[in-house]
Amino acid sequence: MHWIPVRLPRLSIPNVERTNLSYGGPSLAATLTWLIAGIVDGACVGLIATLLGLYTYILPSLHASGGPSTNRLRLQGGEIQGAFDRLEAISADRCSPDFLAEMRAIVLESYTIRDAAYRQGNVVLCSSGAGQVRVSIDSFGPPLFRAVSGAETWRNVELPSAPGVKSTIIMKGNFSLMVAPTGQQSRGGSPISTVLVNPLSGAVTTIYGPRVGLSAAALLSHTPIRKGLHIIFAECLESSFVCQVQVIGLKEIWREFSLPIVLLVLLGSAIGTGVALFILQAQRRRATFENRLRRALGTGEISLEYQPIVDLGSGRVSGAEALMRWTLRSNEKIPPTAFIACAEQSALITDLTCFAIETASRELRSLLSDEPDFVISINIVSRDLTDPRFLLALETHIVAKGINPRRIALELTERQPIDTPGAMATIRALHAKGYRIYIDDFGTGYSNLAYLGELSVDTIKVDMIFTQSVGSDTIRARLIPSILGMAKDLGISVIVEGIETEEQESYFQLSGANFAQGWRYSASVPAGSLLAFANSNQLPWSLCQNHGRRVGSLGKGV
């Protein structure tokens, strides 16, 4: 049917758009508003997309392989572990000159170790730098951290042999190493903390940098930790459970990625501007098209044609459907799906509905008066039911001209549900006055038993997609008997749309359908041809003649 609510994002009607028309598109203020909204929205989308990309993909991948700080951590951890292994392997007598010489060689070859010492019990007996000494370990105070391996760590220890020099002491077995304190490290402007972790006790000790408030399990999970707008990265050496932790926030992201952020925000603004321009152009095209359509109503370019509806039992024409047509002065025809869809987006659709009511009542007044069972169906949409102009048109062109409302059927497409109380009340009131209520495109939209009952439906029109499935083993074909059976149980008559072949006609005749409409009987014709048929009791344009069948005189109404 012609009033199918198809939304077309772009209407390509060249001849219409080349016509000189007064521009009824968006105002200057609306244009500026759209452009500003496009720029701002595009920038916001670009910024959000950039931050999501950074937080989700880029930052984790950049930190997955570590950086200079991680390499330094691995170097330091490797040196410390290697130094303990080499000290344990010295065969010379403890604290002898040869023993001290080998300890000095180990220290000199190291990047981070300042001194190495040997102890017995709680007393340090000698070191590579001071030689023979006697220093009590108790003077260091309690250890800051005790690792799983038994190694103990003290921080900021000042030895008597090196006054004023503070170091970190790591003691394992009978040996201890004095490690140079690490200066403040950072990456991308964000400080890096060095943390010692004991997975057995859960102890977490920050020895350098800002304090880290994470559990041992979180630090050793090897996955980025998200807290609000911050991402926390922990890189740990599992052999010694030493971790370096960095917190990345918006400030650090901006400092490190400001250039790509700015570029992507500008790109988003450009895209947003393009989208706004596209919408403005679409609005301008639609406004121009609506203006042309409104003008066509007054210049005679809009007209009605009528497609007969045939009684499947008697073969007689019992009514016709009024179909809207738009023919330009160049004789180019605009598809109804294009201009009806455009009109449905504004109040112009009711103008077309009122035009159809006025035109059908004027062109077919004699037929509607002389043939008391002949019915003309007019397509309406839900918007019409809440527009007072629609009801006024019915009163002016139907009731006031003495046409029986029973001769007028109002077709509501099933694709647009009547979902407002006011529209429902209007339908019931019109039905009470005698107007017939049809549901068009049945089987493709929202109708159910309750819906049909609430609207007081007289007739359903089975959509042509079901007609085309006749003879196939599709789900639609298997649904046809259910639809016809339901209509029979409810006392609702059935019009089958899109009948084109004798096979389809025979199928629906045997299945109990009441009426049919389609190219097998006739294409849509002007009012003059329909009246000529009424006067001659034959259809000279009927396709039935090609099938050995002739549609006869007017008969029982739909």
mmCIF file of C-alpha atoms in Angstrom, residues 8-384:
data_model
loop_
_atom_site.group_PDB
_atom_site.id
_atom_site.type_symbol
_atom_site.label_atom_id
_atom_site.label_comp_id
_atom_site.label_asym_id
_atom_site.label_seq_id
_atom_site.Cartn_x
_atom_site.Cartn_y
_atom_site.Cartn_z
ATOM 1 C CA LEU A 8 14.471 8.032 3.782
ATOM 2 C CA PRO A 9 17.590 9.844 5.033
ATOM 3 C CA ARG A 10 18.027 11.451 1.639
ATOM 4 C CA LEU A 11 15.461 12.110 -1.056
ATOM 5 C CA SER A 12 16.922 12.162 -4.533
ATOM 6 C CA ILE A 13 14.318 13.959 -6.631
ATOM 7 C CA PRO A 14 16.460 15.975 -9.090
ATOM 8 C CA ASN A 15 13.643 17.631 -11.042
ATOM 9 C CA VAL A 16 11.937 18.759 -7.864
ATOM 10 C CA GLU A 17 15.085 20.211 -6.344
ATOM 11 C CA ARG A 18 16.013 22.131 -9.493
ATOM 12 C CA THR A 19 12.733 24.030 -9.307
ATOM 13 C CA ASN A 20 13.025 27.569 -7.927
ATOM 14 C CA LEU A 21 11.521 27.438 -4.479
ATOM 15 C CA SER A 22 11.435 29.749 -1.522
ATOM 16 C CA TYR A 23 13.811 28.337 1.045
ATOM 17 C CA GLY A 24 12.074 27.161 4.170
ATOM 18 C CA GLY A 25 15.042 25.479 5.785
ATOM 19 C CA PRO A 26 16.689 26.112 9.161
ATOM 20 C CA SER A 27 17.077 29.716 10.293
ATOM 21 C CA LEU A 28 20.440 31.389 10.851
ATOM 22 C CA ALA A 29 20.135 30.884 14.606
ATOM 23 C CA ALA A 30 19.287 27.195 14.114
ATOM 24 C CA THR A 31 22.208 26.820 11.699
ATOM 25 C CA LEU A 32 24.656 28.362 14.179
ATOM 26 C CA THR A 33 23.235 26.211 16.966
ATOM 27 C CA TRP A 34 23.727 23.051 14.920
ATOM 28 C CA LEU A 35 27.287 24.030 13.972
ATOM 29 C CA ILE A 36 28.273 24.896 17.549
ATOM 30 C CA ALA A 37 26.651 21.696 18.818
ATOM 31 C CA GLY A 38 28.500 19.704 16.150
ATOM 32 C CA ILE A 39 31.857 21.234 17.075
ATOM 33 C CA VAL A 40 31.362 20.788 20.835
ATOM 34 C CA ASP A 41 29.864 17.315 20.590
ATOM 35 C CA GLY A 42 32.543 16.199 18.147
ATOM 36 C CA ALA A 43 35.290 17.523 20.432
ATOM 37 C CA CYS A 44 33.749 15.745 23.424
ATOM 38 C CA VAL A 45 33.411 12.500 21.508
ATOM 39 C CA GLY A 46 37.006 12.816 20.302
ATOM 40 C CA LEU A 47 38.268 13.482 23.834
ATOM 41 C CA ILE A 48 36.280 10.615 25.341
ATOM 42 C CA ALA A 49 37.392 8.226 22.590
ATOM 43 C CA THR A 50 41.014 9.297 23.069
ATOM 44 C CA LEU A 51 40.913 8.805 26.842
ATOM 45 C CA LEU A 52 39.188 5.440 26.471
ATOM 46 C CA GLY A 53 41.826 4.358 23.991
ATOM 47 C CA LEU A 54 44.641 5.533 26.243
ATOM 48 C CA TYR A 55 43.220 3.945 29.382
ATOM 49 C CA THR A 56 42.152 0.699 27.711
ATOM 50 C CA TYR A 57 44.821 -0.088 25.142
ATOM 51 C CA ILE A 58 47.740 2.327 24.751
ATOM 52 C CA LEU A 59 48.920 2.854 28.338
ATOM 53 C CA PRO A 60 48.766 -0.859 29.286
ATOM 54 C CA SER A 61 50.690 -1.808 26.152
ATOM 55 C CA LEU A 62 53.314 0.882 26.777
ATOM 56 C CA HIS A 63 53.892 -0.350 30.327
ATOM 57 C CA ALA A 64 53.701 -4.047 29.493
ATOM 58 C CA SER A 65 57.322 -4.132 28.322
ATOM 59 C CA GLY A 66 58.495 -1.722 31.008
ATOM 60 C CA GLY A 67 60.901 1.179 30.501
ATOM 61 C CA PRO A 68 64.186 2.565 31.798
ATOM 62 C CA SER A 69 63.038 2.318 35.415
ATOM 63 C CA THR A 70 62.150 -1.348 34.982
ATOM 64 C CA ASN A 71 65.484 -2.059 33.336
ATOM 65 C CA ARG A 72 67.256 -0.334 36.226
ATOM 66 C CA LEU A 73 65.218 -2.429 38.659
ATOM 67 C CA ARG A 74 66.182 -5.629 36.881
ATOM 68 C CA LEU A 75 69.831 -4.550 36.785
ATOM 69 C CA GLN A 76 69.871 -3.745 40.480
ATOM 70 C CA GLY A 77 68.044 -6.932 41.446
ATOM 71 C CA GLY A 78 70.360 -9.029 39.306
ATOM 72 C CA GLU A 79 73.487 -7.406 40.759
ATOM 73 C CA ILE A 80 72.348 -7.923 44.345
ATOM 74 C CA GLN A 81 71.433 -11.580 43.828
ATOM 75 C CA GLY A 82 74.671 -12.208 41.869
ATOM 76 C CA ALA A 83 76.733 -10.500 44.553
ATOM 77 C CA PHE A 84 75.312 -12.723 47.312
ATOM 78 C CA ASP A 85 76.032 -15.813 45.210
ATOM 79 C CA ARG A 86 79.630 -14.730 44.544
ATOM 80 C CA LEU A 87 80.244 -13.830 48.195
ATOM 81 C CA GLU A 88 79.070 -17.251 49.320
ATOM 82 C CA ALA A 89 81.471 -18.811 46.791
ATOM 83 C CA ILE A 90 84.643 -17.136 48.188
ATOM 84 C CA SER A 91 86.925 -19.858 49.506
ATOM 85 C CA ALA A 92 89.462 -17.679 51.332
ATOM 86 C CA ASP A 93 89.453 -17.447 55.095
ATOM 87 C CA ARG A 94 86.807 -15.041 56.295
ATOM 88 C CA CYS A 95 88.062 -11.473 56.768
ATOM 89 C CA SER A 96 91.582 -12.434 55.513
ATOM 90 C CA PRO A 97 93.326 -10.069 53.050
ATOM 91 C CA ASP A 98 92.436 -12.395 50.150
ATOM 92 C CA PHE A 99 88.824 -12.520 51.333
ATOM 93 C CA LEU A 100 88.639 -8.708 51.542
ATOM 94 C CA ALA A 101 90.278 -8.370 48.106
ATOM 95 C CA GLU A 102 87.660 -10.615 46.506
ATOM 96 C CA MET A 103 84.863 -8.682 48.218
ATOM 97 C CA ARG A 104 86.320 -5.392 46.888
ATOM 98 C CA ALA A 105 86.395 -6.844 43.360
ATOM 99 C CA ILE A 106 82.731 -7.763 43.610
ATOM 100 C CA VAL A 107 81.824 -4.250 44.808
ATOM 101 C CA LEU A 108 83.914 -2.494 42.134
ATOM 102 C CA GLU A 109 82.270 -4.511 39.371
ATOM 103 C CA SER A 110 78.826 -3.522 40.630
ATOM 104 C CA TYR A 111 76.749 -0.544 39.563
ATOM 105 C CA THR A 112 74.590 -0.176 42.658
ATOM 106 C CA ILE A 113 76.534 -1.828 45.537
ATOM 107 C CA ARG A 114 78.668 0.462 47.702
ATOM 108 C CA ASP A 115 80.080 -2.033 50.178
ATOM 109 C CA ALA A 116 79.948 -5.692 51.155
ATOM 110 C CA ALA A 117 80.387 -7.051 54.710
ATOM 111 C CA TYR A 118 80.713 -10.333 56.550
ATOM 112 C CA ARG A 119 79.061 -11.003 59.897
ATOM 113 C CA GLN A 120 78.857 -13.653 62.540
ATOM 114 C CA GLY A 121 75.731 -13.586 64.623
ATOM 115 C CA ASN A 122 74.773 -10.006 65.303
ATOM 116 C CA VAL A 123 78.236 -8.557 64.734
ATOM 117 C CA VAL A 124 79.748 -7.344 61.460
ATOM 118 C CA LEU A 125 83.418 -8.427 61.478
ATOM 119 C CA CYS A 126 84.742 -6.955 58.249
ATOM 120 C CA SER A 127 83.758 -5.062 55.099
ATOM 121 C CA SER A 128 85.267 -4.469 51.677
ATOM 122 C CA GLY A 129 85.657 -0.756 52.378
ATOM 123 C CA ALA A 130 86.544 -0.550 56.084
ATOM 124 C CA GLY A 131 88.445 -3.805 56.495
ATOM 125 C CA GLN A 132 88.372 -5.284 60.002
ATOM 126 C CA VAL A 133 85.488 -3.785 62.005
ATOM 127 C CA ARG A 134 83.199 -4.720 64.818
ATOM 128 C CA VAL A 135 79.711 -3.244 64.419
ATOM 129 C CA SER A 136 76.659 -4.547 66.178
ATOM 130 C CA ILE A 137 73.669 -5.177 63.935
ATOM 131 C CA ASP A 138 71.438 -4.099 66.819
ATOM 132 C CA SER A 139 72.614 -0.531 66.156
ATOM 133 C CA PHE A 140 70.725 -0.632 62.854
ATOM 134 C CA GLY A 141 67.402 -0.952 64.622
ATOM 135 C CA PRO A 142 64.683 -3.385 63.594
ATOM 136 C CA PRO A 143 64.698 -4.398 59.918
ATOM 137 C CA LEU A 144 62.314 -2.509 57.673
ATOM 138 C CA PHE A 145 61.366 -5.604 55.690
ATOM 139 C CA ARG A 146 61.904 -9.357 55.901
ATOM 140 C CA ALA A 147 61.594 -11.212 52.575
ATOM 141 C CA VAL A 148 60.428 -14.779 51.908
ATOM 142 C CA SER A 149 64.043 -15.858 51.345
ATOM 143 C CA GLY A 150 64.978 -14.622 54.842
ATOM 144 C CA ALA A 151 66.768 -11.529 53.563
ATOM 145 C CA GLU A 152 66.343 -8.471 55.776
ATOM 146 C CA THR A 153 66.382 -4.853 54.677
ATOM 147 C CA TRP A 154 67.268 -1.664 56.550
ATOM 148 C CA ARG A 155 66.862 1.770 55.040
ATOM 149 C CA ASN A 156 68.806 5.010 55.629
ATOM 150 C CA VAL A 157 71.458 3.349 57.773
ATOM 151 C CA GLU A 158 74.528 5.428 58.644
ATOM 152 C CA LEU A 159 77.536 3.271 59.465
ATOM 153 C CA PRO A 160 80.281 4.454 61.859
ATOM 154 C CA SER A 161 82.845 3.822 59.148
ATOM 155 C CA ALA A 162 81.071 6.193 56.767
ATOM 156 C CA PRO A 163 79.535 9.012 58.802
ATOM 157 C CA GLY A 164 77.008 11.142 56.957
ATOM 158 C CA VAL A 165 76.428 8.526 54.262
ATOM 159 C CA LYS A 166 73.065 6.831 54.377
ATOM 160 C CA SER A 167 72.481 3.633 52.533
ATOM 161 C CA THR A 168 70.127 0.707 52.248
ATOM 162 C CA ILE A 169 71.462 -2.502 53.791
ATOM 163 C CA ILE A 170 70.342 -5.901 52.592
ATOM 164 C CA MET A 171 71.445 -8.798 54.768
ATOM 165 C CA LYS A 172 71.181 -12.439 53.704
ATOM 166 C CA GLY A 173 72.892 -15.288 55.509
ATOM 167 C CA ASN A 174 76.330 -14.171 56.776
ATOM 168 C CA PHE A 175 76.724 -11.395 54.233
ATOM 169 C CA SER A 176 75.272 -7.942 53.878
ATOM 170 C CA LEU A 177 75.341 -5.443 51.035
ATOM 171 C CA MET A 178 75.231 -1.668 51.295
ATOM 172 C CA VAL A 179 73.161 -0.410 48.336
ATOM 173 C CA ALA A 180 73.198 3.184 47.161
ATOM 174 C CA PRO A 181 69.813 4.857 47.742
ATOM 175 C CA THR A 182 67.851 5.351 44.555
ATOM 176 C CA GLY A 183 67.011 8.924 43.726
ATOM 177 C CA GLN A 184 63.472 10.035 42.933
ATOM 178 C CA GLN A 185 62.471 8.307 39.679
ATOM 179 C CA SER A 186 59.669 9.261 37.372
ATOM 180 C CA ARG A 187 58.203 8.402 33.995
ATOM 181 C CA GLY A 188 56.120 10.906 32.029
ATOM 182 C CA GLY A 189 56.249 13.261 35.014
ATOM 183 C CA SER A 190 54.702 10.697 37.358
ATOM 184 C CA PRO A 191 56.857 9.566 40.333
ATOM 185 C CA ILE A 192 57.802 5.893 40.582
ATOM 186 C CA SER A 193 57.799 4.109 43.935
ATOM 187 C CA THR A 194 60.055 1.182 44.818
ATOM 188 C CA VAL A 195 58.204 -1.356 46.935
ATOM 189 C CA LEU A 196 59.211 -4.559 48.739
ATOM 190 C CA VAL A 197 56.581 -7.302 48.859
ATOM 191 C CA ASN A 198 56.296 -10.403 51.045
ATOM 192 C CA PRO A 199 53.619 -12.597 49.459
ATOM 193 C CA LEU A 200 53.503 -14.935 52.491
ATOM 194 C CA SER A 201 52.819 -12.323 55.135
ATOM 195 C CA GLY A 202 51.223 -9.840 52.779
ATOM 196 C CA ALA A 203 53.611 -7.134 53.943
ATOM 197 C CA VAL A 204 54.128 -4.233 51.540
ATOM 198 C CA THR A 205 56.886 -1.708 52.328
ATOM 199 C CA THR A 206 57.593 1.407 50.274
ATOM 200 C CA ILE A 207 61.303 2.197 50.419
ATOM 201 C CA TYR A 208 61.446 4.974 47.798
ATOM 202 C CA GLY A 209 58.876 7.338 46.358
ATOM 203 C CA PRO A 210 55.240 7.997 47.334
ATOM 204 C CA ARG A 211 53.596 5.430 49.576
ATOM 205 C CA VAL A 212 51.660 2.761 47.690
ATOM 206 C CA GLY A 213 48.324 1.714 49.170
ATOM 207 C CA LEU A 214 47.957 -1.635 47.415
ATOM 208 C CA SER A 215 47.934 -5.203 48.654
ATOM 209 C CA ALA A 216 50.672 -7.709 47.895
ATOM 210 C CA ALA A 217 48.280 -9.719 45.702
ATOM 211 C CA ALA A 218 47.383 -6.645 43.641
ATOM 212 C CA LEU A 219 51.027 -5.710 43.153
ATOM 213 C CA LEU A 220 51.967 -9.207 42.037
ATOM 214 C CA SER A 221 48.952 -9.660 39.731
ATOM 215 C CA HIS A 222 50.845 -8.295 36.678
ATOM 216 C CA THR A 223 47.758 -6.378 35.512
ATOM 217 C CA PRO A 224 47.037 -2.635 35.516
ATOM 218 C CA ILE A 225 44.846 -1.553 38.422
ATOM 219 C CA ARG A 226 42.167 1.085 37.710
ATOM 220 C CA LYS A 227 41.035 3.409 40.483
ATOM 221 C CA GLY A 228 38.680 6.095 39.232
ATOM 222 C CA LEU A 229 40.531 8.130 36.605
ATOM 223 C CA HIS A 230 43.887 6.666 37.628
ATOM 224 C CA ILE A 231 45.730 3.592 36.392
ATOM 225 C CA ILE A 232 48.317 1.975 38.672
ATOM 226 C CA PHE A 233 51.084 -0.052 37.043
ATOM 227 C CA ALA A 234 53.241 -2.412 39.113
ATOM 228 C CA GLU A 235 56.374 -4.043 37.662
ATOM 229 C CA CYS A 236 57.879 -6.666 39.964
ATOM 230 C CA LEU A 237 60.925 -8.922 40.027
ATOM 231 C CA GLU A 238 59.461 -12.171 41.265
ATOM 232 C CA SER A 239 62.858 -13.545 42.288
ATOM 233 C CA SER A 240 63.289 -10.825 44.917
ATOM 234 C CA PHE A 241 59.706 -9.473 45.132
ATOM 235 C CA VAL A 242 60.861 -5.922 44.498
ATOM 236 C CA CYS A 243 58.310 -3.797 42.635
ATOM 237 C CA GLN A 244 58.240 -0.406 41.017
ATOM 238 C CA VAL A 245 54.837 1.250 41.042
ATOM 239 C CA GLN A 246 53.615 4.217 39.021
ATOM 240 C CA VAL A 247 50.248 5.997 39.211
ATOM 241 C CA ILE A 248 49.041 7.560 35.935
ATOM 242 C CA GLY A 249 46.285 10.194 36.088
ATOM 243 C CA LEU A 250 44.835 12.874 33.828
ATOM 244 C CA LYS A 251 47.713 15.241 34.557
ATOM 245 C CA GLU A 252 50.312 12.664 33.538
ATOM 246 C CA ILE A 253 48.313 11.625 30.472
ATOM 247 C CA TRP A 254 48.087 15.228 29.323
ATOM 248 C CA ARG A 255 51.806 15.794 29.934
ATOM 249 C CA GLU A 256 52.768 12.712 27.919
ATOM 250 C CA PHE A 257 50.053 12.605 25.234
ATOM 251 C CA SER A 258 48.947 16.235 24.832
ATOM 252 C CA LEU A 259 49.733 16.387 21.107
ATOM 253 C CA PRO A 260 47.714 13.313 20.023
ATOM 254 C CA ILE A 261 44.876 14.368 22.362
ATOM 255 C CA VAL A 262 44.693 17.803 20.748
ATOM 256 C CA LEU A 263 44.850 16.310 17.253
ATOM 257 C CA LEU A 264 42.090 13.796 17.967
ATOM 258 C CA VAL A 265 39.886 16.442 19.593
ATOM 259 C CA LEU A 266 40.324 18.618 16.505
ATOM 260 C CA LEU A 267 39.509 15.613 14.328
ATOM 261 C CA GLY A 268 36.382 14.976 16.404
ATOM 262 C CA SER A 269 35.375 18.627 16.019
ATOM 263 C CA ALA A 270 35.848 18.385 12.271
ATOM 264 C CA ILE A 271 33.743 15.223 12.098
ATOM 265 C CA GLY A 272 31.084 16.797 14.328
ATOM 266 C CA THR A 273 31.002 19.850 12.067
ATOM 267 C CA GLY A 274 30.626 17.578 9.042
ATOM 268 C CA VAL A 275 27.752 15.718 10.676
ATOM 269 C CA ALA A 276 26.063 19.013 11.593
ATOM 270 C CA LEU A 277 26.426 20.249 8.015
ATOM 271 C CA PHE A 278 24.996 16.976 6.733
ATOM 272 C CA ILE A 279 21.983 17.295 9.059
ATOM 273 C CA LEU A 280 21.488 20.924 8.041
ATOM 274 C CA GLN A 281 21.619 19.939 4.393
ATOM 275 C CA ALA A 282 19.153 17.114 5.005
ATOM 276 C CA GLN A 283 16.827 19.542 6.805
ATOM 277 C CA ARG A 284 17.157 22.010 3.968
ATOM 278 C CA ARG A 285 16.386 19.308 1.409
ATOM 279 C CA ARG A 286 13.411 18.112 3.435
ATOM 280 C CA ALA A 287 12.133 21.649 3.985
ATOM 281 C CA THR A 288 12.497 22.347 0.254
ATOM 282 C CA PHE A 289 10.787 19.081 -0.608
ATOM 283 C CA GLU A 290 7.959 19.755 1.871
ATOM 284 C CA ASN A 291 7.550 23.226 0.420
ATOM 285 C CA ARG A 292 7.337 21.766 -3.091
ATOM 286 C CA LEU A 293 4.863 19.123 -1.944
ATOM 287 C CA ARG A 294 2.707 21.743 -0.231
ATOM 288 C CA ARG A 295 2.710 23.788 -3.415
ATOM 289 C CA ALA A 296 1.864 20.708 -5.481
ATOM 290 C CA LEU A 297 -1.379 20.327 -3.513
ATOM 291 C CA GLY A 298 -2.537 23.657 -4.905
ATOM 292 C CA THR A 299 -1.276 23.259 -8.478
ATOM 293 C CA GLY A 300 -2.993 19.998 -9.379
ATOM 294 C CA GLU A 301 0.158 17.858 -9.374
ATOM 295 C CA ILE A 302 -1.260 15.710 -6.567
ATOM 296 C CA SER A 303 -4.112 13.453 -7.626
ATOM 297 C CA LEU A 304 -5.895 10.247 -6.672
ATOM 298 C CA GLU A 305 -6.111 6.950 -8.458
ATOM 299 C CA TYR A 306 -8.301 4.052 -7.402
ATOM 300 C CA GLN A 307 -7.513 0.334 -7.372
ATOM 301 C CA PRO A 308 -10.575 -1.924 -7.399
ATOM 302 C CA ILE A 309 -11.250 -4.449 -4.656
ATOM 303 C CA VAL A 310 -12.925 -7.665 -5.858
ATOM 304 C CA ASP A 311 -15.319 -10.013 -4.067
ATOM 305 C CA LEU A 312 -13.644 -13.449 -4.334
ATOM 306 C CA GLY A 313 -16.993 -15.194 -4.079
ATOM 307 C CA SER A 314 -18.890 -13.397 -6.847
ATOM 308 C CA GLY A 315 -16.071 -11.850 -8.851
ATOM 309 C CA ARG A 316 -17.723 -8.453 -8.570
ATOM 310 C CA VAL A 317 -15.963 -5.213 -7.734
ATOM 311 C CA SER A 318 -17.135 -4.164 -4.304
ATOM 312 C CA GLY A 319 -14.946 -1.137 -3.665
ATOM 313 C CA ALA A 320 -11.685 0.596 -4.382
ATOM 314 C CA GLU A 321 -8.726 1.997 -2.518
ATOM 315 C CA ALA A 322 -7.794 5.657 -3.052
ATOM 316 C CA LEU A 323 -4.073 5.922 -3.813
ATOM 317 C CA MET A 324 -2.119 9.164 -3.794
ATOM 318 C CA ARG A 325 -0.127 10.105 -6.908
ATOM 319 C CA TRP A 326 2.269 12.993 -7.598
ATOM 320 C CA THR A 327 2.986 13.784 -11.226
ATOM 321 C CA LEU A 328 5.263 16.707 -12.045
ATOM 322 C CA ARG A 329 4.557 19.011 -14.955
ATOM 323 C CA SER A 330 7.360 17.200 -16.758
ATOM 324 C CA ASN A 331 5.235 14.014 -16.383
ATOM 325 C CA GLU A 332 7.813 12.535 -14.011
ATOM 326 C CA LYS A 333 6.119 10.588 -11.240
ATOM 327 C CA ILE A 334 7.351 10.850 -7.654
ATOM 328 C CA PRO A 335 7.090 7.515 -5.781
ATOM 329 C CA PRO A 336 4.471 7.627 -2.999
ATOM 330 C CA THR A 337 6.958 6.010 -0.610
ATOM 331 C CA ALA A 338 9.114 9.132 -0.996
ATOM 332 C CA PHE A 339 6.662 11.983 -0.595
ATOM 333 C CA ILE A 340 4.362 10.214 1.895
ATOM 334 C CA ALA A 341 7.359 9.395 4.112
ATOM 335 C CA CYS A 342 8.451 13.031 3.926
ATOM 336 C CA ALA A 343 4.944 14.284 4.750
ATOM 337 C CA GLU A 344 4.655 11.950 7.745
ATOM 338 C CA GLN A 345 7.483 13.823 9.440
ATOM 339 C CA SER A 346 5.352 16.966 9.639
ATOM 340 C CA ALA A 347 1.739 18.112 9.817
ATOM 341 C CA LEU A 348 1.687 18.009 6.014
ATOM 342 C CA ILE A 349 0.513 14.387 6.181
ATOM 343 C CA THR A 350 -2.881 15.561 7.448
ATOM 344 C CA ASP A 351 -3.060 18.024 4.549
ATOM 345 C CA LEU A 352 -2.692 15.047 2.210
ATOM 346 C CA THR A 353 -5.317 13.063 4.134
ATOM 347 C CA CYS A 354 -7.794 15.950 3.945
ATOM 348 C CA PHE A 355 -7.010 16.302 0.236
ATOM 349 C CA ALA A 356 -7.774 12.587 -0.272
ATOM 350 C CA ILE A 357 -11.102 12.897 1.596
ATOM 351 C CA GLU A 358 -12.148 16.009 -0.348
ATOM 352 C CA THR A 359 -11.027 14.631 -3.743
ATOM 353 C CA ALA A 360 -12.584 11.174 -3.355
ATOM 354 C CA SER A 361 -15.886 12.618 -2.160
ATOM 355 C CA ARG A 362 -15.951 15.059 -5.093
ATOM 356 C CA GLU A 363 -14.793 12.690 -7.854
ATOM 357 C CA LEU A 364 -16.849 9.679 -6.773
ATOM 358 C CA ARG A 365 -19.896 11.355 -5.211
ATOM 359 C CA SER A 366 -22.296 9.934 -7.788
ATOM 360 C CA LEU A 367 -20.844 6.434 -7.456
ATOM 361 C CA LEU A 368 -21.027 6.538 -3.674
ATOM 362 C CA SER A 369 -24.634 7.722 -3.868
ATOM 363 C CA ASP A 370 -25.842 5.369 -6.659
ATOM 364 C CA GLU A 371 -24.112 2.215 -5.429
ATOM 365 C CA PRO A 372 -25.073 1.854 -1.754
ATOM 366 C CA ASP A 373 -22.725 -1.100 -1.173
ATOM 367 C CA PHE A 374 -19.645 0.382 -2.852
ATOM 368 C CA VAL A 375 -16.862 1.357 -0.416
ATOM 369 C CA ILE A 376 -13.922 3.711 -0.954
ATOM 370 C CA SER A 377 -11.029 3.203 1.456
ATOM 371 C CA ILE A 378 -8.769 6.125 2.371
ATOM 372 C CA ASN A 379 -5.410 5.698 4.042
ATOM 373 C CA ILE A 380 -4.843 7.580 7.284
ATOM 374 C CA VAL A 381 -2.052 7.665 9.886
ATOM 375 C CA SER A 382 -2.155 7.918 13.645
ATOM 376 C CA ARG A 383 -1.201 11.605 13.504
ATOM 377 C CA ASP A 384 -4.435 12.395 11.651
#
